[in-house]
C-alpha angles and dihedrals in degrees: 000000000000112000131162110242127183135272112188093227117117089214092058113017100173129025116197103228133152113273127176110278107261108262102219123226120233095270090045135093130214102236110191091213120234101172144003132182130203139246133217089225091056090060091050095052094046089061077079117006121178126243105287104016121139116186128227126097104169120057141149132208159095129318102229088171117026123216115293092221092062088252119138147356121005122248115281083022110146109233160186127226147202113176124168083230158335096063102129094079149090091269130008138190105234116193105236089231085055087064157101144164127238126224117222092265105063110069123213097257092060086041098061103050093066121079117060093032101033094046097056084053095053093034099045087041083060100042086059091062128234108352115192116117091005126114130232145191120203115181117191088050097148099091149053101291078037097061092045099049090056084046102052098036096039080051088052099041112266122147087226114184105193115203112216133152090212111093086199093059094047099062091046086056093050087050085059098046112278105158093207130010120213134186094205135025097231089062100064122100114239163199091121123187081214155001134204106200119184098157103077118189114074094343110073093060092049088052091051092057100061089049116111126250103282092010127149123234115200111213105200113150143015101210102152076057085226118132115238122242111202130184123217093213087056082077095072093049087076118314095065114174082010117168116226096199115192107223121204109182094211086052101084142123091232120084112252089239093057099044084047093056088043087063088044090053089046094054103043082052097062081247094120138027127198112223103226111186098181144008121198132149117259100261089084089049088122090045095054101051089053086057090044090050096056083039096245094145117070103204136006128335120215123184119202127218120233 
């Protein structure tokens, strides 16, 4: 079957060449793969990927062999998935607890632009605690996980300000229930109950300053790549007795294929709405991730397989 694989080189970061059709294990599906989306973090891992890595964690498509053990979804089932690799890709094994099957009206384009992303909102949303009444401040808003944070917690009653640099997106944020859109954390008006903070740098201080006494920050993602510098004396300044809480989204208490089919639910019920900033077929999977790279595509970019 045909699969992009990794170079190693930062020209040209993926090659589409013919590699041997996954062989399930008993707990695994054979998904024919319709449609797959990509993830910032992937670009990030294919600047040095390690021998044997194939990228591609969110793909949709179609079960053409079902899992040997009786698990899953059914053959010919629609579904969701949410593989560690090899997605992008003619066929891929999909572990049954990694799926989740589509109703008719979720296409595979939506669908594949839910789990990695989809699953660290609801999960990190959940990991904050009840959030009705309550206000947070999410920094890093302009993307996917971004997106789907302002949309579940505007929906549950959270006062979320997002704090984005792109005008665009702010708007957007504001459509799916920001309260308040900022271009720079330092600008937003605190106290806050709780922050979700995914930028590093400077930014997670100046986020944490703006945290309520005995708030929680969620520290979820270190996309500016610089490391954070924090003072214990900053604590008494405003977020005293704070808790700084380290969030991994595969580190829940939910099984991957429920949450999965809660993200389904909420997106065949006009609930939730994928951002998808571009479609293209996959043969413009390198091309894309250049553009994803200098931030020319505001969303998320699914590629479809023809």
């Amino acid at each position: 079957m045909k699969a992009y694989i990794p170079t190693g080189d930062a020209a040209e970061s993926v090659v589409l060449a013919e590699v041997p059709e996954p062989v399930p294990g008993p707990g695994e599906a054979l998904v024919k793969v319709e449609a797959f989306s990509v993830n910032r973090g992937e670009t990030f891992k294919l600047e040095a990927p390690a021998d044997g890595d194939r990228p591609g964690k969110d793909i949709a498509g179609l079960v053409v062999q079902p899992a040997a053990d009786g698990t899953g979804p059914a053959g010919f089932a629609r579904v969701v998935g949410h593989p560690m690799g090899g997605g992008w890709a003619e066929f891929a094994a999909v572990p049954t607890t990694a799926l989740a099957v589509l109703p008719d009206t979720v296409t595979p384009v939506q669908a594949a632009a839910l789990p990695l992303a989809g699953l660290t909102a609801l999960r990190l949303l959940r990991a904050a605690g009840p959030v009705p009444g309550r206000r947070i401040l999410l920094t890093g808003a302009s993307g996917g996980v971004g997106h789907y944070v302002t949309e579940l917690a505007a929906a549950a009653g959270a006062e979320v300000t997002a704090v984005t640099r792109d005008a665009e997106r702010g708007a957007r944020l504001r459509e799916l229930g920001a309260a308040e859109v900022v271009h720079d954390v330092t600008a937003a008006h605190g106290p806050y109950d709780v922050v979700l903070e995914s930028t590093g740098g400077a930014a997670l201080p100046a986020a944490l300053a703006r945290l309520a006494r005995r708030g929680t920050l969620v520290w979820f993602g270190q996309a500016s790549r610089t490391p954070v510098t924090l003072d214990f004396f900053d604590f008494f300044a405003g977020p005293e007795s704070a808790v700084i809480r380290h969030f991994h989204y595969l580190d829940a208490d939910t099984p991957l294929d429920a949450d999965l089919a809660a993200l389904v639910r909420l997106t065949a019920g006009g609930r939730l709405h994928p951002e998808i900033g571009r479609v293209a077929d996959w043969a413009d999977t390198a091309a894309t991730l250049t553009d994803l790279r200098e931030r020319r595509i505001r969303g998320k970019a699914v590629l479809t397989v023809s």
